[in-house]
Amino acid sequence: LLSGFSQGPSPLISLILSDDGENIGAVNTDSLLTVWDIKGNLRFTRKTGFNSVNRNQIFRFSGNNTIIMISDGATADLIDINGNSNQSFEHHKGRVNAVDISNDGKFIATASSDKTINVWYLNSDHNHFDLYNTITAHSDTVWSVDFAGINRYLLSTSADRKVIVTSINNREAISFRDNLQGTYSNEI
């Protein structure tokens, strides 16, 4: 046992260890995101929003001591390790249901009830994420989004009962529906 500490009175629904092993983040049933250092010292607590269908993608640590998180409503926020806002992502017309960040930290994806996934690209000249593309492969609420290890593809699922792999350029690669029999397109 390296460390142990009390997480508070409300049950946890999501728990993530940062890639560097230095921070622990958790969301409880009261919608509070809490981040501690590895020794259990509180860094911050901040209100978040989430849809109970997907409790696994409420927030993500990135490699540069930032966190992408769902905020209330149609917004996601990029915050620093102390809970201070760096940037808000407000392009969706519906509730944000999931967030992910690419392995290299250059792309952020936000999935929404507006049937879209927004892909944001790090503009290194301004140290700010700009909208790169909007993925429109789904016909209903998007519940989950996940970057592939090579950062060019997204895996998503939706209330339209499809699991889809798309390129970040909005080209569908593989689509699974119902019994998960896939169709493949090589036009990526």
XYZ file of C-alpha atoms in Angstrom, residues 93-180:
88
model
C -26.133 22.489 -28.939
C -26.883 19.561 -26.589
C -25.524 18.146 -23.342
C -21.914 16.888 -23.399
C -21.916 13.182 -22.453
C -18.257 12.174 -22.825
C -14.775 13.621 -23.235
C -11.441 12.162 -24.281
C -7.965 13.436 -25.054
C -5.550 11.889 -27.537
C -2.411 10.145 -26.307
C -0.204 12.950 -27.612
C -2.405 15.635 -25.983
C -2.987 17.417 -29.307
C -6.660 16.538 -29.769
C -9.717 16.665 -27.509
C -13.060 15.060 -28.363
C -16.427 16.032 -26.865
C -19.485 13.831 -27.527
C -22.973 15.268 -27.210
C -26.717 14.737 -27.173
C -26.795 16.919 -30.305
C -25.686 13.794 -32.294
C -22.174 15.119 -32.910
C -18.606 14.727 -31.726
C -16.445 17.825 -31.820
C -12.726 17.355 -32.329
C -10.495 20.142 -31.063
C -6.853 20.621 -32.107
C -4.125 22.246 -30.016
C -3.025 25.436 -31.772
C 0.540 25.521 -30.439
C 1.047 29.133 -31.581
C -1.661 30.291 -29.158
C -1.516 27.364 -26.676
C -5.272 27.053 -27.158
C -7.554 24.371 -28.624
C -9.429 25.319 -31.805
C -12.314 23.440 -33.378
C -10.820 21.020 -35.903
C -13.858 19.077 -37.102
C -17.376 17.975 -36.224
C -18.087 14.260 -36.587
C -21.628 13.648 -37.864
C -21.696 9.845 -38.229
C -24.455 9.255 -35.641
C -28.189 9.929 -35.941
C -28.936 10.155 -32.185
C -27.341 11.077 -28.847
C -23.630 10.171 -28.717
C -22.850 8.473 -25.391
C -19.155 7.634 -25.650
C -16.022 8.657 -27.564
C -12.496 7.259 -27.419
C -9.308 8.079 -29.339
C -7.338 5.236 -30.886
C -3.681 5.053 -29.901
C -2.553 6.596 -33.195
C -4.831 9.639 -32.634
C -6.325 9.558 -36.173
C -9.439 7.559 -35.317
C -12.337 7.799 -32.879
C -14.510 5.003 -31.535
C -18.013 6.122 -30.586
C -21.387 4.726 -29.637
C -24.803 6.296 -29.696
C -28.478 5.903 -28.887
C -28.830 5.063 -32.606
C -27.476 1.631 -31.565
C -24.337 1.997 -33.667
C -20.698 1.615 -32.758
C -18.650 3.574 -35.280
C -14.960 4.085 -35.985
C -14.359 7.371 -37.816
C -11.278 9.288 -38.800
C -10.920 12.679 -37.141
C -11.661 14.045 -40.631
C -15.281 12.766 -40.355
C -14.902 9.750 -42.645
C -16.597 6.594 -41.394
C -14.293 3.578 -41.366
C -16.270 0.833 -39.622
C -19.869 0.749 -38.443
C -21.468 -1.887 -36.206
C -25.184 -2.053 -35.520
C -27.515 -4.299 -33.520
C -25.751 -7.667 -33.532
C -22.370 -5.972 -34.095
